PDB file of C-alpha atoms in Angstrom:
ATOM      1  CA  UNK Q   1     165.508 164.705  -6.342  1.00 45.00           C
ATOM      2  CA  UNK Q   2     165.971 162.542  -2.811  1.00 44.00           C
ATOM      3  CA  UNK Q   3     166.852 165.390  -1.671  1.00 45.00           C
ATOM      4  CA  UNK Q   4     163.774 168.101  -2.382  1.00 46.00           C
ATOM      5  CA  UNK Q   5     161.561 164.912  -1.829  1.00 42.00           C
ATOM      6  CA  UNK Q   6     162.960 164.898   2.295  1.00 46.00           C
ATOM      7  CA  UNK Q   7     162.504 168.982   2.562  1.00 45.00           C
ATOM      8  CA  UNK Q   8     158.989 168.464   1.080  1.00 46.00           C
ATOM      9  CA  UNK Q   9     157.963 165.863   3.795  1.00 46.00           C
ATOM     10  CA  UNK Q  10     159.418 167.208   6.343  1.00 45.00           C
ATOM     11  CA  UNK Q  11     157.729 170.429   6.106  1.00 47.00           C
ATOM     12  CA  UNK Q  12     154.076 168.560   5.259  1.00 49.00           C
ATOM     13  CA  UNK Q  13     154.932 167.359   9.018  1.00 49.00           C
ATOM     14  CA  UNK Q  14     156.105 170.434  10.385  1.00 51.00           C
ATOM     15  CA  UNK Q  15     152.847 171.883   9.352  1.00 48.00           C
ATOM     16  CA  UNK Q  16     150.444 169.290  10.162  1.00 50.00           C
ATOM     17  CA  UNK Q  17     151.830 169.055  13.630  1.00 47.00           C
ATOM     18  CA  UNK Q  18     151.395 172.762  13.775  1.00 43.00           C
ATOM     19  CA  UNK Q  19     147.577 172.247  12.681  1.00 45.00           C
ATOM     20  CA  UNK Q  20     147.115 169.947  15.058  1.00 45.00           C
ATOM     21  CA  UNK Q  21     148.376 171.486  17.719  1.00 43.00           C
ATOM     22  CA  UNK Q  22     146.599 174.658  17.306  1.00 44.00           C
ATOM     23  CA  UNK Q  23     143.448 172.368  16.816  1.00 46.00           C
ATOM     24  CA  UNK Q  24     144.232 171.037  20.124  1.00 50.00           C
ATOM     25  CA  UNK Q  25     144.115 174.346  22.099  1.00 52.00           C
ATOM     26  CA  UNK Q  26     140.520 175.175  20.276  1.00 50.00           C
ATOM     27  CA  UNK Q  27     138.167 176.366  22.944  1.00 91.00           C
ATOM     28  CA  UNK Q  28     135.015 175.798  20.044  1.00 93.00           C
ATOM     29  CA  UNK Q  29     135.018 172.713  17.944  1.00 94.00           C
ATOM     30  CA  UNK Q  30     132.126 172.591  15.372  1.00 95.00           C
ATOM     31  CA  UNK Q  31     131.041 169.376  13.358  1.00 95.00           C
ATOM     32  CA  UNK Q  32     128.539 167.980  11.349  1.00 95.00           C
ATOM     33  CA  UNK Q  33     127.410 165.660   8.874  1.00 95.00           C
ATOM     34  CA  UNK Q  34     125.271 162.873   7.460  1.00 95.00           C
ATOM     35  CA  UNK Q  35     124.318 159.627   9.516  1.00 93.00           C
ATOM     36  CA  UNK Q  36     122.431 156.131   8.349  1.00 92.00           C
ATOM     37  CA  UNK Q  37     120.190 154.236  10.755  1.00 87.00           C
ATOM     38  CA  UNK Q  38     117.801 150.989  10.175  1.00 88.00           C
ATOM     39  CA  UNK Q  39     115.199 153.766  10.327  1.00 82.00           C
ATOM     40  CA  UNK Q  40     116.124 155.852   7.563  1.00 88.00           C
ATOM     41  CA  UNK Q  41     119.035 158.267   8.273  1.00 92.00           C
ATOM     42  CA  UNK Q  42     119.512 162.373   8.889  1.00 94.00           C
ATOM     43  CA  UNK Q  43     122.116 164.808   9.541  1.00 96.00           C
ATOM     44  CA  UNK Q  44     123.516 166.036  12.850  1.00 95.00           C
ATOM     45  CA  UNK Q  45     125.554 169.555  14.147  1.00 97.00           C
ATOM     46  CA  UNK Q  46     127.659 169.268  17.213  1.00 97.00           C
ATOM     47  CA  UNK Q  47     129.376 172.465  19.126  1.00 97.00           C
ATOM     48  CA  UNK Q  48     131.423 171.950  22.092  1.00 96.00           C
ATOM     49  CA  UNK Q  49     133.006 174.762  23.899  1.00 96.00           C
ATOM     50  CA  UNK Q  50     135.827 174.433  26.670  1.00 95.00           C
ATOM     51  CA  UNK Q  51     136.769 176.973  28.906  1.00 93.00           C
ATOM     52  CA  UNK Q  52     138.961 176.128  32.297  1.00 91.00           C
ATOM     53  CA  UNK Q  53     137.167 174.332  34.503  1.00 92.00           C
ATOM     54  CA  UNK Q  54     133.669 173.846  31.958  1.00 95.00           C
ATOM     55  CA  UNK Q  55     132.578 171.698  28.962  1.00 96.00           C
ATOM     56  CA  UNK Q  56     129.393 172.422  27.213  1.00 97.00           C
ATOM     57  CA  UNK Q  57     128.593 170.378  24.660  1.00 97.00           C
ATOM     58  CA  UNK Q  58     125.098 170.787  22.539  1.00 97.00           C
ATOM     59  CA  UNK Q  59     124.369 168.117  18.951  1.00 97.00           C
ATOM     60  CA  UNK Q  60     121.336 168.986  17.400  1.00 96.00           C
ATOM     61  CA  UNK Q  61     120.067 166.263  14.279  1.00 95.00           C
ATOM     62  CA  UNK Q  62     117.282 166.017  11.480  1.00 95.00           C
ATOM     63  CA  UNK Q  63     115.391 163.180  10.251  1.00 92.00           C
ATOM     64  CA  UNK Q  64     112.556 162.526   8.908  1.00 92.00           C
ATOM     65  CA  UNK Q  65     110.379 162.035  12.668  1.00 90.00           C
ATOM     66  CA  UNK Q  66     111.710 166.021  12.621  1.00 93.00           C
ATOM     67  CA  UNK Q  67     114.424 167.685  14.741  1.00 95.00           C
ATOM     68  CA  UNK Q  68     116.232 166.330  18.415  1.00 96.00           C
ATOM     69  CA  UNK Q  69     119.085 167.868  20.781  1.00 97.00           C
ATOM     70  CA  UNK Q  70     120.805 166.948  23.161  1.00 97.00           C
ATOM     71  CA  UNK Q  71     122.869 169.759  25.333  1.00 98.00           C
ATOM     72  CA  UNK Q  72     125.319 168.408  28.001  1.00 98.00           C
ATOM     73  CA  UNK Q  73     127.059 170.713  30.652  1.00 98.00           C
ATOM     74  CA  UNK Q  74     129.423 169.831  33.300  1.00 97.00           C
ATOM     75  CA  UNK Q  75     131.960 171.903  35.462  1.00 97.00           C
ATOM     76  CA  UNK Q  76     134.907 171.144  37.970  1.00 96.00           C
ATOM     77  CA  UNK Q  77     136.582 172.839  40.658  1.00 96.00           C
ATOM     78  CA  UNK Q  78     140.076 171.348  41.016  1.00 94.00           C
ATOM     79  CA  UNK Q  79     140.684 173.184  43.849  1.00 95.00           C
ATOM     80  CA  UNK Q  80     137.940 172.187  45.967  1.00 96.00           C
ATOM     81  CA  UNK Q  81     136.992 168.770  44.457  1.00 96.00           C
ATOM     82  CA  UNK Q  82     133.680 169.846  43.280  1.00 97.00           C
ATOM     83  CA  UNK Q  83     131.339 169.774  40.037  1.00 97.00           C
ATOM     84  CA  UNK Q  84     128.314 169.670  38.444  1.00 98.00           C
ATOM     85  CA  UNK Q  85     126.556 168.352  35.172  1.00 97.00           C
ATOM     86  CA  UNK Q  86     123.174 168.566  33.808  1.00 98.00           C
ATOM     87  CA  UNK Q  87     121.907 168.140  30.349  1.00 98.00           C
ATOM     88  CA  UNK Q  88     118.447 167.873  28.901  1.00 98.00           C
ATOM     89  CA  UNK Q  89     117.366 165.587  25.791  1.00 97.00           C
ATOM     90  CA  UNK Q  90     114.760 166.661  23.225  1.00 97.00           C
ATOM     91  CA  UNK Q  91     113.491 163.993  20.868  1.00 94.00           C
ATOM     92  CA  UNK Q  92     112.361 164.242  17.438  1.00 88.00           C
ATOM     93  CA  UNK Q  93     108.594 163.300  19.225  1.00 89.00           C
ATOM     94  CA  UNK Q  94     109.150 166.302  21.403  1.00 90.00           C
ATOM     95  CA  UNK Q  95     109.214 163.838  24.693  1.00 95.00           C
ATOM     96  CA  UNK Q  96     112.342 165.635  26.834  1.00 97.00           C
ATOM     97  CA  UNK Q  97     114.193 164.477  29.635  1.00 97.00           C
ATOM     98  CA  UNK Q  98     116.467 166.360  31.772  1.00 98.00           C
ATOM     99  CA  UNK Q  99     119.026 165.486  34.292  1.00 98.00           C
ATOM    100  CA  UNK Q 100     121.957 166.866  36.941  1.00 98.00           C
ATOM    101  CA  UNK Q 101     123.327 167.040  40.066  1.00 98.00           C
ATOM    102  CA  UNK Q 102     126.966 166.886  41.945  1.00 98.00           C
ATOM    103  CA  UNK Q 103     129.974 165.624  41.992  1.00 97.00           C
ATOM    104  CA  UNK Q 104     132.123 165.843  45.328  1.00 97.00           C
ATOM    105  CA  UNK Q 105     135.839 164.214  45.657  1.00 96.00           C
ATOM    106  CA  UNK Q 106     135.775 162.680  49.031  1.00 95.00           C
ATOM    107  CA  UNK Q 107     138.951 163.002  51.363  1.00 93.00           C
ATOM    108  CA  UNK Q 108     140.071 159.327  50.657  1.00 91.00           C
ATOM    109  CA  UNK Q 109     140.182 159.784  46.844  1.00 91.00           C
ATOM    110  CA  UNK Q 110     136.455 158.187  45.895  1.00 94.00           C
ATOM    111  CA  UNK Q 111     134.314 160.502  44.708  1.00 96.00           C
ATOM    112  CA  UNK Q 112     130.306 161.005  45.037  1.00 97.00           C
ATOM    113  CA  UNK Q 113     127.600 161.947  42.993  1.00 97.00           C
ATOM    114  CA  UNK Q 114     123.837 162.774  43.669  1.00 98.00           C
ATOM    115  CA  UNK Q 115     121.471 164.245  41.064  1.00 97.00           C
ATOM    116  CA  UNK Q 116     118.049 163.626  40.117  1.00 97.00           C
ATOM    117  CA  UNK Q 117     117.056 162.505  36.531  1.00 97.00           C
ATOM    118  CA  UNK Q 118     113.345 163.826  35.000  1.00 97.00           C
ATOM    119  CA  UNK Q 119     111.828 161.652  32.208  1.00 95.00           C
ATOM    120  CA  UNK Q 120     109.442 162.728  29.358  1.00 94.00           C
ATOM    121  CA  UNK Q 121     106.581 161.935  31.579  1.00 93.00           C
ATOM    122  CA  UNK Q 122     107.535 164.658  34.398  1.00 94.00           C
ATOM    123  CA  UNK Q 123     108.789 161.390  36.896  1.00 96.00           C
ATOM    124  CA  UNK Q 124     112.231 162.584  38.968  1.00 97.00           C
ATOM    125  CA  UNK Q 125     114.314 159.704  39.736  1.00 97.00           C
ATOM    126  CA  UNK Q 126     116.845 160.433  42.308  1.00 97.00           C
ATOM    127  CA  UNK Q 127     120.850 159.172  41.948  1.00 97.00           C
ATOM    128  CA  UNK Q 128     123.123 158.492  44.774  1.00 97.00           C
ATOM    129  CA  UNK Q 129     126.430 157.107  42.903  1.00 97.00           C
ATOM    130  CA  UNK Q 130     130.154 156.503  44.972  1.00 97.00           C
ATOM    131  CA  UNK Q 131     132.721 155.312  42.931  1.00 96.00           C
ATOM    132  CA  UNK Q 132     135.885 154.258  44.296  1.00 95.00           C
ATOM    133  CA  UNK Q 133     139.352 152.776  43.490  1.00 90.00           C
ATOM    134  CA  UNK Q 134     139.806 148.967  44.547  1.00 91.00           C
ATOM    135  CA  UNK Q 135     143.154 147.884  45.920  1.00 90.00           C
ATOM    136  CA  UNK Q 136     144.054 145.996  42.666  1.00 93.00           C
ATOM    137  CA  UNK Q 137     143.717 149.411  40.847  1.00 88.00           C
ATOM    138  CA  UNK Q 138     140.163 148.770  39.081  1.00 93.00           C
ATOM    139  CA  UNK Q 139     137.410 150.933  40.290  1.00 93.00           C
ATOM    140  CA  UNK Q 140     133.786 149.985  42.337  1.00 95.00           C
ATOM    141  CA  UNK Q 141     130.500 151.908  41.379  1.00 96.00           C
ATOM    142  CA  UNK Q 142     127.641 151.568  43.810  1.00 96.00           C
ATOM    143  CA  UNK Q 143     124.657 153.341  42.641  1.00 96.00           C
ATOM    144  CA  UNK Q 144     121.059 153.487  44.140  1.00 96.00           C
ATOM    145  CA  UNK Q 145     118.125 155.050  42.137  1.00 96.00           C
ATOM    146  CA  UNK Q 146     115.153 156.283  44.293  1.00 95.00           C
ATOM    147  CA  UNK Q 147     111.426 157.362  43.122  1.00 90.00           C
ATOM    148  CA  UNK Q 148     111.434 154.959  39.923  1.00 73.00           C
TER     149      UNK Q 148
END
């Protein structure tokens, strides 16, 4: 009975390892549900799709104010140290904002950022963000926000 018991686990691990490795590799990963907040609660969907290089990532959610999304892209160039993101929020209230720009990796290993961010009155703020590595090993952010 030991025996059959062992052969029976072992191949529950065998394939759950094999689920989650195929999981792993998914270039699509769907979810959704319920959520509870102080001001009531809703539900939520959430797609994100992978490809080399590229994330897109898009959660939509109900409640009782109505519907909101919120849709995030971003890409990198490995080869050439560069990327980009932008994304664009869309409240229940219909107010939106949007936001991107660049990312550059800088010869000495820091990397740089500049994008501008819109709010849900139509003001563009721009974003001028270095972040580097400190000698100690933790990491500096200097950012400076123009046209708030």
């Amino acid at each position: 009975m030991k025996r059959i018991s062992n052969v029976v686990v072992a191949v529950a691990f065998i394939c759950g390892n094999m689920a989650l490795t195929n999981d792993a590799f998914a270039r699509e990963r769907k979810s959704s549900g319920s959520y509870q907040s102080r001001s009531g609660g809703g539900t939520f969907q959430k797609n994100v799709n992978r490809s080399q290089g590229s994330t897109t990532k898009r959660t939509t959610w109900q409640n009782k104010r109505g519907e909101g999304s919120l849709e995030k892209h971003r890409t990198w160039d490995k080869s050439s140290g560069t990327g980009s993101y932008s994304g664009s929020l869309k409240t229940a209230t219909d107010k939106t904002a949007t936001w991107g720009g660049t990312v550059k990796k800088n010869d000495d290993g820091s990397f740089s950022q500049n994008g501008t961010i819109t709010g849900p009155k139509g003001k563009t703020t721009t974003v001028d963000r270095d972040f580097t590595k400190n000698d100690d090993g933790s990491r500096s952010v200097d950012t400076v926000y123009t046209g708030q």
